[in-house]
Amino acid sequence: MNTLKLDLLISRENDNFKGSLSYKNNPLTQTAPSIPELETQIKKLLWEFESLDSETVEFNHYYQCPAFFSEFAVLNKEQLAALSEISSSQLEAFSSGTKKPSPAETERIERALKELAYRLLKTSLVLS
């Protein structure tokens, strides 16, 4: 069974996540209170409009800043600001949506997140 990977743009709308994608030039948009529910709703639309089996669809997530920081609220923004060499006030503005990061700032944040992910993947906890 071949897997189809689709790019899902995720934004924040009120208390919900909003997901948008385009498949065969057909734009699909849906909202849900969580990312897993959003994926389920988008898969239902893909089945209804394109007859795509949900088992064959996966998503690449592309977050707008407010949606990202809402979904990953466990991240300490001050430490992420330091890792990405961006001021914490700027990162807070990106998080709230009052300001959008430049391409260079986006790249620095992504690099810091990937470094953190790499460190986490190498981590194991030891029972003492």
A tleap script that builds the chain and sets N, CA, C and O, in Angstrom:
source leaprc.protein.ff14SB
mol = sequence {
  NMET ASN THR LEU LYS LEU ASP LEU LEU ILE
  SER ARG GLU ASN ASP ASN PHE LYS GLY SER
  LEU SER TYR LYS ASN ASN PRO LEU THR GLN
  THR ALA PRO SER ILE PRO GLU LEU GLU THR
  GLN ILE LYS LYS LEU LEU TRP GLU PHE GLU
  SER LEU ASP SER GLU THR VAL GLU PHE ASN
  HIE TYR TYR GLN CYS PRO ALA PHE PHE SER
  GLU PHE ALA VAL LEU ASN LYS GLU GLN LEU
  ALA ALA LEU SER GLU ILE SER SER SER GLN
  LEU GLU ALA PHE SER SER GLY THR LYS LYS
  PRO SER PRO ALA GLU THR GLU ARG ILE GLU
  ARG ALA LEU LYS GLU LEU ALA TYR ARG LEU
  LEU LYS THR SER LEU VAL LEU CSER
}
set mol.1.N position { 0.848 -1.178 0.000 }
set mol.1.CA position { 0.000 0.000 0.000 }
set mol.1.C position { 0.895 1.244 0.000 }
set mol.1.O position { 1.756 1.393 0.867 }
set mol.2.N position { 0.694 2.113 -0.950 }
set mol.2.CA position { 1.461 3.348 -1.041 }
set mol.2.C position { 0.870 4.399 -0.117 }
set mol.2.O position { -0.347 4.513 0.026 }
set mol.3.N position { 1.755 5.161 0.505 }
set mol.3.CA position { 1.325 6.236 1.392 }
set mol.3.C position { 1.454 7.559 0.656 }
set mol.3.O position { 2.471 7.845 0.024 }
set mol.4.N position { 0.412 8.350 0.752 }
set mol.4.CA position { 0.397 9.678 0.162 }
set mol.4.C position { 0.677 10.691 1.266 }
set mol.4.O position { -0.066 10.763 2.245 }
set mol.5.N position { 1.742 11.473 1.116 }
set mol.5.CA position { 2.076 12.502 2.105 }
set mol.5.C position { 1.613 13.841 1.578 }
set mol.5.O position { 1.998 14.263 0.488 }
set mol.6.N position { 0.779 14.509 2.369 }
set mol.6.CA position { 0.236 15.804 1.989 }
set mol.6.C position { 0.691 16.869 2.978 }
set mol.6.O position { 0.829 16.602 4.172 }
set mol.7.N position { 0.922 18.074 2.473 }
set mol.7.CA position { 1.340 19.197 3.316 }
set mol.7.C position { 0.108 19.862 3.917 }
set mol.7.O position { -0.757 20.357 3.195 }
set mol.8.N position { 0.039 19.870 5.243 }
set mol.8.CA position { -1.082 20.447 5.973 }
set mol.8.C position { -0.620 21.722 6.668 }
set mol.8.O position { 0.230 21.678 7.557 }
set mol.9.N position { -1.179 22.852 6.261 }
set mol.9.CA position { -0.876 24.132 6.891 }
set mol.9.C position { -1.804 24.293 8.090 }
set mol.9.O position { -3.026 24.244 7.950 }
set mol.10.N position { -1.212 24.486 9.275 }
set mol.10.CA position { -1.994 24.555 10.511 }
set mol.10.C position { -1.889 25.951 11.099 }
set mol.10.O position { -0.796 26.473 11.318 }
set mol.11.N position { -3.045 26.540 11.347 }
set mol.11.CA position { -3.109 27.853 11.986 }
set mol.11.C position { -4.022 27.752 13.195 }
set mol.11.O position { -4.597 26.698 13.466 }
set mol.12.N position { -4.146 28.842 13.908 }
set mol.12.CA position { -4.976 28.889 15.106 }
set mol.12.C position { -6.147 29.810 14.809 }
set mol.12.O position { -5.960 30.909 14.286 }
set mol.13.N position { -7.349 29.369 15.140 }
set mol.13.CA position { -8.557 30.158 14.945 }
set mol.13.C position { -9.425 30.010 16.193 }
set mol.13.O position { -10.015 28.959 16.442 }
set mol.14.N position { -9.486 31.098 16.972 }
set mol.14.CA position { -10.183 31.065 18.266 }
set mol.14.C position { -9.587 29.952 19.124 }
set mol.14.O position { -8.386 29.971 19.393 }
set mol.15.N position { -10.380 28.997 19.554 }
set mol.15.CA position { -9.870 27.910 20.390 }
set mol.15.C position { -9.618 26.636 19.596 }
set mol.15.O position { -9.449 25.566 20.181 }
set mol.16.N position { -9.591 26.740 18.273 }
set mol.16.CA position { -9.418 25.572 17.418 }
set mol.16.C position { -8.185 25.702 16.542 }
set mol.16.O position { -7.648 26.790 16.330 }
set mol.17.N position { -7.758 24.554 16.044 }
set mol.17.CA position { -6.723 24.519 15.018 }
set mol.17.C position { -7.441 24.477 13.676 }
set mol.17.O position { -8.465 23.810 13.525 }
set mol.18.N position { -6.899 25.189 12.718 }
set mol.18.CA position { -7.456 25.198 11.371 }
set mol.18.C position { -6.424 24.594 10.437 }
set mol.18.O position { -5.271 25.026 10.414 }
set mol.19.N position { -6.833 23.601 9.669 }
set mol.19.CA position { -5.935 22.951 8.738 }
set mol.19.C position { -6.385 23.185 7.309 }
set mol.19.O position { -7.573 23.110 6.992 }
set mol.20.N position { -5.411 23.471 6.450 }
set mol.20.CA position { -5.708 23.713 5.039 }
set mol.20.C position { -4.710 22.955 4.181 }
set mol.20.O position { -3.525 22.869 4.503 }
set mol.21.N position { -5.212 22.410 3.087 }
set mol.21.CA position { -4.348 21.777 2.104 }
set mol.21.C position { -5.039 21.827 0.757 }
set mol.21.O position { -6.223 22.144 0.647 }
set mol.22.N position { -4.270 21.508 -0.253 }
set mol.22.CA position { -4.808 21.444 -1.601 }
set mol.22.C position { -4.446 20.087 -2.180 }
set mol.22.O position { -3.290 19.667 -2.129 }
set mol.23.N position { -5.447 19.402 -2.735 }
set mol.23.CA position { -5.214 18.114 -3.369 }
set mol.23.C position { -5.856 18.146 -4.743 }
set mol.23.O position { -7.061 18.369 -4.864 }
set mol.24.N position { -5.064 17.925 -5.772 }
set mol.24.CA position { -5.526 18.001 -7.161 }
set mol.24.C position { -6.239 19.329 -7.430 }
set mol.24.O position { -7.303 19.370 -8.049 }
set mol.25.N position { -5.625 20.407 -6.951 }
set mol.25.CA position { -6.144 21.775 -7.109 }
set mol.25.C position { -7.468 22.020 -6.392 }
set mol.25.O position { -8.129 23.024 -6.655 }
set mol.26.N position { -7.864 21.127 -5.499 }
set mol.26.CA position { -9.062 21.325 -4.690 }
set mol.26.C position { -8.642 21.736 -3.285 }
set mol.26.O position { -8.003 20.954 -2.581 }
set mol.27.N position { -8.990 22.953 -2.865 }
set mol.27.CA position { -8.628 23.376 -1.508 }
set mol.27.C position { -9.565 22.742 -0.479 }
set mol.27.O position { -10.783 22.726 -0.653 }
set mol.28.N position { -8.973 22.222 0.591 }
set mol.28.CA position { -9.739 21.628 1.685 }
set mol.28.C position { -9.338 22.316 2.980 }
set mol.28.O position { -8.154 22.508 3.256 }
set mol.29.N position { -10.334 22.681 3.766 }
set mol.29.CA position { -10.089 23.352 5.045 }
set mol.29.C position { -11.029 22.769 6.092 }
set mol.29.O position { -12.187 22.459 5.813 }
set mol.30.N position { -10.502 22.630 7.300 }
set mol.30.CA position { -11.301 22.092 8.400 }
set mol.30.C position { -10.767 22.649 9.710 }
set mol.30.O position { -9.610 23.064 9.778 }
set mol.31.N position { -11.590 22.663 10.751 }
set mol.31.CA position { -11.159 23.079 12.081 }
set mol.31.C position { -11.484 21.981 13.088 }
set mol.31.O position { -12.417 21.198 12.909 }
set mol.32.N position { -10.680 21.950 14.159 }
set mol.32.CA position { -10.886 20.976 15.233 }
set mol.32.C position { -10.131 21.458 16.466 }
set mol.32.O position { -9.213 22.270 16.348 }
set mol.33.N position { -10.505 20.970 17.644 }
set mol.33.CA position { -9.846 21.413 18.875 }
set mol.33.C position { -8.445 20.839 19.095 }
set mol.33.O position { -7.713 21.339 19.949 }
set mol.34.N position { -8.052 19.795 18.345 }
set mol.34.CA position { -6.717 19.211 18.502 }
set mol.34.C position { -6.185 18.795 17.127 }
set mol.34.O position { -6.942 18.673 16.164 }
set mol.35.N position { -4.883 18.582 17.057 }
set mol.35.CA position { -4.264 18.184 15.798 }
set mol.35.C position { -4.732 16.786 15.363 }
set mol.35.O position { -5.060 16.610 14.190 }
set mol.36.N position { -4.778 15.782 16.260 }
set mol.36.CA position { -5.281 14.477 15.818 }
set mol.36.C position { -6.722 14.549 15.278 }
set mol.36.O position { -7.051 13.895 14.288 }
set mol.37.N position { -7.565 15.339 15.930 }
set mol.37.CA position { -8.939 15.491 15.441 }
set mol.37.C position { -8.966 16.226 14.109 }
set mol.37.O position { -9.778 15.914 13.237 }
set mol.38.N position { -8.080 17.201 13.955 }
set mol.38.CA position { -7.988 17.928 12.697 }
set mol.38.C position { -7.596 16.972 11.562 }
set mol.38.O position { -8.189 17.007 10.484 }
set mol.39.N position { -6.603 16.127 11.810 }
set mol.39.CA position { -6.197 15.151 10.804 }
set mol.39.C position { -7.365 14.230 10.430 }
set mol.39.O position { -7.568 13.930 9.254 }
set mol.40.N position { -8.122 13.787 11.423 }
set mol.40.CA position { -9.282 12.927 11.166 }
set mol.40.C position { -10.302 13.630 10.288 }
set mol.40.O position { -10.835 13.038 9.349 }
set mol.41.N position { -10.575 14.898 10.595 }
set mol.41.CA position { -11.554 15.663 9.816 }
set mol.41.C position { -11.087 15.868 8.369 }
set mol.41.O position { -11.879 15.749 7.435 }
set mol.42.N position { -9.809 16.173 8.192 }
set mol.42.CA position { -9.268 16.359 6.844 }
set mol.42.C position { -9.318 15.037 6.072 }
set mol.42.O position { -9.647 15.025 4.885 }
set mol.43.N position { -8.998 13.931 6.735 }
set mol.43.CA position { -9.070 12.624 6.075 }
set mol.43.C position { -10.497 12.301 5.647 }
set mol.43.O position { -10.701 11.704 4.590 }
set mol.44.N position { -11.494 12.689 6.456 }
set mol.44.CA position { -12.900 12.491 6.075 }
set mol.44.C position { -13.229 13.284 4.812 }
set mol.44.O position { -13.909 12.784 3.916 }
set mol.45.N position { -12.738 14.530 4.748 }
set mol.45.CA position { -12.965 15.334 3.546 }
set mol.45.C position { -12.296 14.701 2.325 }
set mol.45.O position { -12.879 14.669 1.241 }
set mol.46.N position { -11.079 14.202 2.503 }
set mol.46.CA position { -10.372 13.561 1.396 }
set mol.46.C position { -11.126 12.320 0.915 }
set mol.46.O position { -11.139 12.029 -0.281 }
set mol.47.N position { -11.739 11.602 1.821 }
set mol.47.CA position { -12.539 10.438 1.439 }
set mol.47.C position { -13.799 10.886 0.697 }
set mol.47.O position { -14.126 10.345 -0.359 }
set mol.48.N position { -14.509 11.881 1.258 }
set mol.48.CA position { -15.766 12.345 0.662 }
set mol.48.C position { -15.579 12.941 -0.727 }
set mol.48.O position { -16.360 12.667 -1.637 }
set mol.49.N position { -14.531 13.766 -0.887 }
set mol.49.CA position { -14.358 14.495 -2.141 }
set mol.49.C position { -13.399 13.832 -3.132 }
set mol.49.O position { -13.497 14.056 -4.338 }
set mol.50.N position { -12.476 13.016 -2.623 }
set mol.50.CA position { -11.450 12.443 -3.501 }
set mol.50.C position { -11.369 10.918 -3.434 }
set mol.50.O position { -10.565 10.312 -4.143 }
set mol.51.N position { -12.193 10.291 -2.588 }
set mol.51.CA position { -12.208 8.834 -2.413 }
set mol.51.C position { -10.847 8.282 -1.992 }
set mol.51.O position { -10.464 7.179 -2.382 }
set mol.52.N position { -10.124 9.062 -1.191 }
set mol.52.CA position { -8.829 8.603 -0.674 }
set mol.52.C position { -9.030 7.853 0.641 }
set mol.52.O position { -9.656 8.370 1.567 }
set mol.53.N position { -8.506 6.655 0.717 }
set mol.53.CA position { -8.571 5.855 1.938 }
set mol.53.C position { -7.719 6.525 3.014 }
set mol.53.O position { -6.552 6.833 2.772 }
set mol.54.N position { -8.279 6.752 4.182 }
set mol.54.CA position { -7.559 7.439 5.265 }
set mol.54.C position { -6.306 6.694 5.699 }
set mol.54.O position { -5.372 7.306 6.218 }
set mol.55.N position { -6.272 5.391 5.494 }
set mol.55.CA position { -5.098 4.600 5.872 }
set mol.55.C position { -3.906 4.889 4.965 }
set mol.55.O position { -2.773 4.561 5.317 }
set mol.56.N position { -4.142 5.491 3.815 }
set mol.56.CA position { -3.058 5.740 2.863 }
set mol.56.C position { -2.553 7.179 2.929 }
set mol.56.O position { -1.668 7.554 2.161 }
set mol.57.N position { -3.104 7.993 3.837 }
set mol.57.CA position { -2.759 9.412 3.893 }
set mol.57.C position { -1.985 9.737 5.165 }
set mol.57.O position { -2.379 9.345 6.263 }
set mol.58.N position { -0.887 10.456 5.002 }
set mol.58.CA position { -0.129 11.020 6.125 }
set mol.58.C position { 0.070 12.495 5.846 }
set mol.58.O position { -0.036 12.947 4.706 }
set mol.59.N position { 0.361 13.240 6.904 }
set mol.59.CA position { 0.510 14.685 6.759 }
set mol.59.C position { 1.887 15.163 7.198 }
set mol.59.O position { 2.434 14.688 8.194 }
set mol.60.N position { 2.432 16.095 6.452 }
set mol.60.CA position { 3.561 16.902 6.884 }
set mol.60.C position { 2.951 18.150 7.502 }
set mol.60.O position { 2.155 18.830 6.853 }
set mol.61.N position { 3.300 18.459 8.721 }
set mol.61.CA position { 2.714 19.611 9.414 }
set mol.61.C position { 3.542 20.869 9.182 }
set mol.61.O position { 4.756 20.879 9.385 }
set mol.62.N position { 2.869 21.919 8.758 }
set mol.62.CA position { 3.465 23.236 8.598 }
set mol.62.C position { 2.661 24.185 9.473 }
set mol.62.O position { 1.529 24.542 9.145 }
set mol.63.N position { 3.261 24.592 10.597 }
set mol.63.CA position { 2.558 25.407 11.584 }
set mol.63.C position { 2.816 26.893 11.387 }
set mol.63.O position { 3.945 27.306 11.122 }
set mol.64.N position { 1.767 27.691 11.516 }
set mol.64.CA position { 1.965 29.114 11.717 }
set mol.64.C position { 2.333 29.258 13.193 }
set mol.64.O position { 1.935 28.438 14.020 }
set mol.65.N position { 3.101 30.314 13.521 }
set mol.65.CA position { 3.665 30.433 14.878 }
set mol.65.C position { 2.648 30.290 16.010 }
set mol.65.O position { 2.900 29.505 16.923 }
set mol.66.N position { 1.515 30.998 16.010 }
set mol.66.CA position { 0.585 30.839 17.142 }
set mol.66.C position { 0.097 29.396 17.314 }
set mol.66.O position { -0.042 28.923 18.441 }
set mol.67.N position { -0.161 28.702 16.215 }
set mol.67.CA position { -0.600 27.308 16.302 }
set mol.67.C position { 0.516 26.421 16.841 }
set mol.67.O position { 0.265 25.531 17.653 }
set mol.68.N position { 1.749 26.662 16.391 }
set mol.68.CA position { 2.881 25.868 16.861 }
set mol.68.C position { 3.045 26.000 18.370 }
set mol.68.O position { 3.151 24.996 19.073 }
set mol.69.N position { 3.066 27.229 18.867 }
set mol.69.CA position { 3.300 27.419 20.302 }
set mol.69.C position { 2.117 26.963 21.141 }
set mol.69.O position { 2.284 26.637 22.317 }
set mol.70.N position { 0.938 26.937 20.564 }
set mol.70.CA position { -0.220 26.390 21.264 }
set mol.70.C position { -0.112 24.867 21.354 }
set mol.70.O position { -0.346 24.289 22.416 }
set mol.71.N position { 0.237 24.229 20.260 }
set mol.71.CA position { 0.360 22.768 20.229 }
set mol.71.C position { 1.526 22.282 21.082 }
set mol.71.O position { 1.431 21.226 21.708 }
set mol.72.N position { 2.623 23.034 21.119 }
set mol.72.CA position { 3.810 22.629 21.855 }
set mol.72.C position { 4.057 23.550 23.047 }
set mol.72.O position { 5.168 24.043 23.242 }
set mol.73.N position { 3.026 23.772 23.831 }
set mol.73.CA position { 3.114 24.673 24.982 }
set mol.73.C position { 4.110 24.179 26.027 }
set mol.73.O position { 4.503 24.940 26.912 }
set mol.74.N position { 4.517 22.929 25.938 }
set mol.74.CA position { 5.487 22.373 26.874 }
set mol.74.C position { 6.865 23.015 26.696 }
set mol.74.O position { 7.692 22.973 27.607 }
set mol.75.N position { 7.109 23.605 25.530 }
set mol.75.CA position { 8.399 24.252 25.291 }
set mol.75.C position { 8.530 25.525 26.117 }
set mol.75.O position { 7.585 26.306 26.227 }
set mol.76.N position { 9.686 25.723 26.685 }
set mol.76.CA position { 9.982 26.945 27.408 }
set mol.76.C position { 10.433 27.994 26.390 }
set mol.76.O position { 11.505 27.879 25.795 }
set mol.77.N position { 9.600 29.014 26.200 }
set mol.77.CA position { 9.887 30.010 25.166 }
set mol.77.C position { 11.161 30.799 25.436 }
set mol.77.O position { 11.867 31.177 24.501 }
set mol.78.N position { 11.456 31.049 26.694 }
set mol.78.CA position { 12.688 31.794 27.003 }
set mol.78.C position { 13.923 30.986 26.603 }
set mol.78.O position { 14.871 31.534 26.042 }
set mol.79.N position { 13.911 29.696 26.889 }
set mol.79.CA position { 15.048 28.855 26.516 }
set mol.79.C position { 15.123 28.672 25.005 }
set mol.79.O position { 16.216 28.644 24.438 }
set mol.80.N position { 13.964 28.547 24.345 }
set mol.80.CA position { 13.961 28.445 22.893 }
set mol.80.C position { 14.477 29.737 22.266 }
set mol.80.O position { 15.191 29.702 21.264 }
set mol.81.N position { 14.118 30.872 22.853 }
set mol.81.CA position { 14.626 32.159 22.363 }
set mol.81.C position { 16.150 32.194 22.457 }
set mol.81.O position { 16.831 32.634 21.531 }
set mol.82.N position { 16.668 31.729 23.576 }
set mol.82.CA position { 18.125 31.720 23.748 }
set mol.82.C position { 18.787 30.769 22.743 }
set mol.82.O position { 19.807 31.110 22.144 }
set mol.83.N position { 18.207 29.583 22.563 }
set mol.83.CA position { 18.769 28.617 21.611 }
set mol.83.C position { 18.753 29.152 20.185 }
set mol.83.O position { 19.668 28.882 19.408 }
set mol.84.N position { 17.716 29.908 19.841 }
set mol.84.CA position { 17.587 30.406 18.470 }
set mol.84.C position { 18.183 31.801 18.292 }
set mol.84.O position { 18.157 32.369 17.200 }
set mol.85.N position { 18.719 32.340 19.385 }
set mol.85.CA position { 19.332 33.675 19.371 }
set mol.85.C position { 18.357 34.750 18.905 }
set mol.85.O position { 18.692 35.625 18.106 }
set mol.86.N position { 17.138 34.654 19.433 }
set mol.86.CA position { 16.079 35.633 19.186 }
set mol.86.C position { 15.618 36.111 20.554 }
set mol.86.O position { 15.541 35.318 21.492 }
set mol.87.N position { 15.315 37.381 20.677 }
set mol.87.CA position { 14.904 37.887 21.988 }
set mol.87.C position { 13.590 37.226 22.425 }
set mol.87.O position { 12.742 36.896 21.597 }
set mol.88.N position { 13.443 37.043 23.727 }
set mol.88.CA position { 12.232 36.398 24.240 }
set mol.88.C position { 10.989 37.239 23.952 }
set mol.88.O position { 9.902 36.689 23.774 }
set mol.89.N position { 11.136 38.568 23.903 }
set mol.89.CA position { 9.972 39.406 23.580 }
set mol.89.C position { 9.547 39.208 22.125 }
set mol.89.O position { 8.355 39.211 21.817 }
set mol.90.N position { 10.524 39.035 21.231 }
set mol.90.CA position { 10.192 38.756 19.830 }
set mol.90.C position { 9.506 37.397 19.699 }
set mol.90.O position { 8.506 37.270 18.992 }
set mol.91.N position { 10.039 36.391 20.374 }
set mol.91.CA position { 9.456 35.060 20.310 }
set mol.91.C position { 8.035 35.074 20.873 }
set mol.91.O position { 7.151 34.400 20.345 }
set mol.92.N position { 7.819 35.828 21.923 }
set mol.92.CA position { 6.471 35.952 22.494 }
set mol.92.C position { 5.522 36.606 21.492 }
set mol.92.O position { 4.364 36.202 21.383 }
set mol.93.N position { 6.002 37.612 20.758 }
set mol.93.CA position { 5.181 38.266 19.734 }
set mol.93.C position { 4.839 37.288 18.605 }
set mol.93.O position { 3.723 37.307 18.086 }
set mol.94.N position { 5.797 36.435 18.225 }
set mol.94.CA position { 5.531 35.423 17.204 }
set mol.94.C position { 4.486 34.432 17.724 }
set mol.94.O position { 3.576 34.026 17.001 }
set mol.95.N position { 4.641 34.057 18.987 }
set mol.95.CA position { 3.748 33.090 19.603 }
set mol.95.C position { 2.310 33.602 19.666 }
set mol.95.O position { 1.366 32.847 19.432 }
set mol.96.N position { 2.152 34.881 19.982 }
set mol.96.CA position { 0.797 35.443 20.108 }
set mol.96.C position { 0.206 35.824 18.755 }
set mol.96.O position { -1.000 36.045 18.642 }
set mol.97.N position { 1.045 35.902 17.739 }
set mol.97.CA position { 0.562 36.265 16.416 }
set mol.97.C position { 0.564 37.753 16.149 }
set mol.97.O position { 0.097 38.194 15.099 }
set mol.98.N position { 1.090 38.545 17.095 }
set mol.98.CA position { 1.125 39.991 16.881 }
set mol.98.C position { 2.222 40.399 15.917 }
set mol.98.O position { 2.210 41.504 15.375 }
set mol.99.N position { 3.188 39.480 15.704 }
set mol.99.CA position { 4.287 39.742 14.790 }
set mol.99.C position { 4.634 38.438 14.080 }
set mol.99.O position { 4.511 37.360 14.663 }
set mol.100.N position { 5.066 38.533 12.826 }
set mol.100.CA position { 5.472 37.345 12.076 }
set mol.100.C position { 6.995 37.336 11.946 }
set mol.100.O position { 7.611 38.380 11.730 }
set mol.101.N position { 7.599 36.149 12.078 }
set mol.101.CA position { 9.054 36.070 11.953 }
set mol.101.C position { 9.490 36.241 10.496 }
set mol.101.O position { 8.758 35.891 9.570 }
set mol.102.N position { 10.669 36.773 10.319 }
set mol.102.CA position { 11.264 36.871 8.984 }
set mol.102.C position { 11.716 35.471 8.568 }
set mol.102.O position { 11.775 34.570 9.405 }
set mol.103.N position { 12.033 35.281 7.303 }
set mol.103.CA position { 12.563 33.968 6.885 }
set mol.103.C position { 13.816 33.566 7.675 }
set mol.103.O position { 13.971 32.397 8.028 }
set mol.104.N position { 14.702 34.517 7.952 }
set mol.104.CA position { 15.914 34.196 8.715 }
set mol.104.C position { 15.571 33.809 10.153 }
set mol.104.O position { 16.167 32.882 10.700 }
set mol.105.N position { 14.617 34.509 10.768 }
set mol.105.CA position { 14.206 34.170 12.138 }
set mol.105.C position { 13.527 32.807 12.166 }
set mol.105.O position { 13.739 32.022 13.090 }
set mol.106.N position { 12.716 32.529 11.161 }
set mol.106.CA position { 12.060 31.220 11.073 }
set mol.106.C position { 13.098 30.114 10.979 }
set mol.106.O position { 12.968 29.074 11.625 }
set mol.107.N position { 14.120 30.339 10.180 }
set mol.107.CA position { 15.191 29.352 10.025 }
set mol.107.C position { 15.934 29.124 11.342 }
set mol.107.O position { 16.262 27.986 11.675 }
set mol.108.N position { 16.199 30.185 12.086 }
set mol.108.CA position { 16.905 30.042 13.374 }
set mol.108.C position { 16.048 29.269 14.377 }
set mol.108.O position { 16.563 28.431 15.118 }
set mol.109.N position { 14.750 29.549 14.402 }
set mol.109.CA position { 13.853 28.822 15.315 }
set mol.109.C position { 13.804 27.349 14.924 }
set mol.109.O position { 13.915 26.475 15.784 }
set mol.110.N position { 13.639 27.069 13.633 }
set mol.110.CA position { 13.596 25.674 13.173 }
set mol.110.C position { 14.895 24.941 13.498 }
set mol.110.O position { 14.860 23.789 13.930 }
set mol.111.N position { 16.029 25.587 13.299 }
set mol.111.CA position { 17.322 24.960 13.605 }
set mol.111.C position { 17.408 24.635 15.099 }
set mol.111.O position { 17.869 23.555 15.470 }
set mol.112.N position { 16.968 25.557 15.954 }
set mol.112.CA position { 16.988 25.310 17.396 }
set mol.112.C position { 16.056 24.157 17.768 }
set mol.112.O position { 16.399 23.335 18.618 }
set mol.113.N position { 14.888 24.090 17.142 }
set mol.113.CA position { 13.946 23.002 17.421 }
set mol.113.C position { 14.499 21.650 16.978 }
set mol.113.O position { 14.330 20.649 17.673 }
set mol.114.N position { 15.154 21.622 15.830 }
set mol.114.CA position { 15.733 20.372 15.338 }
set mol.114.C position { 16.888 19.918 16.224 }
set mol.114.O position { 17.062 18.721 16.456 }
set mol.115.N position { 17.678 20.872 16.720 }
set mol.115.CA position { 18.751 20.527 17.648 }
set mol.115.C position { 18.164 19.952 18.935 }
set mol.115.O position { 18.670 18.961 19.461 }
set mol.116.N position { 17.104 20.569 19.440 }
set mol.116.CA position { 16.434 20.070 20.640 }
set mol.116.C position { 15.859 18.676 20.391 }
set mol.116.O position { 15.992 17.791 21.237 }
set mol.117.N position { 15.224 18.475 19.239 }
set mol.117.CA position { 14.657 17.162 18.910 }
set mol.117.C position { 15.758 16.104 18.848 }
set mol.117.O position { 15.579 14.989 19.338 }
set mol.118.N position { 16.882 16.448 18.254 }
set mol.118.CA position { 18.011 15.525 18.175 }
set mol.118.C position { 18.487 15.136 19.574 }
set mol.118.O position { 18.745 13.965 19.851 }
set mol.119.N position { 18.599 16.127 20.442 }
set mol.119.CA position { 19.024 15.855 21.820 }
set mol.119.C position { 18.004 14.975 22.534 }
set mol.119.O position { 18.384 14.065 23.272 }
set mol.120.N position { 16.716 15.234 22.322 }
set mol.120.CA position { 15.675 14.430 22.972 }
set mol.120.C position { 15.681 12.984 22.470 }
set mol.120.O position { 15.487 12.050 23.248 }
set mol.121.N position { 15.906 12.807 21.171 }
set mol.121.CA position { 15.937 11.448 20.625 }
set mol.121.C position { 17.087 10.622 21.207 }
set mol.121.O position { 16.987 9.397 21.278 }
set mol.122.N position { 18.149 11.257 21.615 }
set mol.122.CA position { 19.290 10.563 22.197 }
set mol.122.C position { 19.128 10.357 23.707 }
set mol.122.O position { 20.011 9.787 24.348 }
set mol.123.N position { 18.028 10.808 24.271 }
set mol.123.CA position { 17.843 10.800 25.719 }
set mol.123.C position { 17.134 9.527 26.187 }
set mol.123.O position { 16.171 9.070 25.572 }
set mol.124.N position { 17.628 8.978 27.274 }
set mol.124.CA position { 16.977 7.879 27.963 }
set mol.124.C position { 16.937 8.217 29.438 }
set mol.124.O position { 17.846 8.855 29.967 }
set mol.125.N position { 15.881 7.786 30.092 }
set mol.125.CA position { 15.772 8.007 31.536 }
set mol.125.C position { 16.204 6.736 32.258 }
set mol.125.O position { 15.964 5.626 31.783 }
set mol.126.N position { 16.838 6.913 33.401 }
set mol.126.CA position { 17.345 5.804 34.183 }
set mol.126.C position { 16.610 5.778 35.502 }
set mol.126.O position { 16.481 6.801 36.173 }
set mol.127.N position { 16.128 4.610 35.870 }
set mol.127.CA position { 15.485 4.459 37.174 }
set mol.127.C position { 16.558 4.406 38.233 }
set mol.127.O position { 17.538 3.674 38.096 }
set mol.128.N position { 16.378 5.182 39.298 }
set mol.128.CA position { 17.409 5.188 40.335 }
set mol.128.C position { 16.887 4.603 41.608 }
set mol.128.O position { 17.617 4.525 42.596 }
savepdb mol mol.pdb
quit
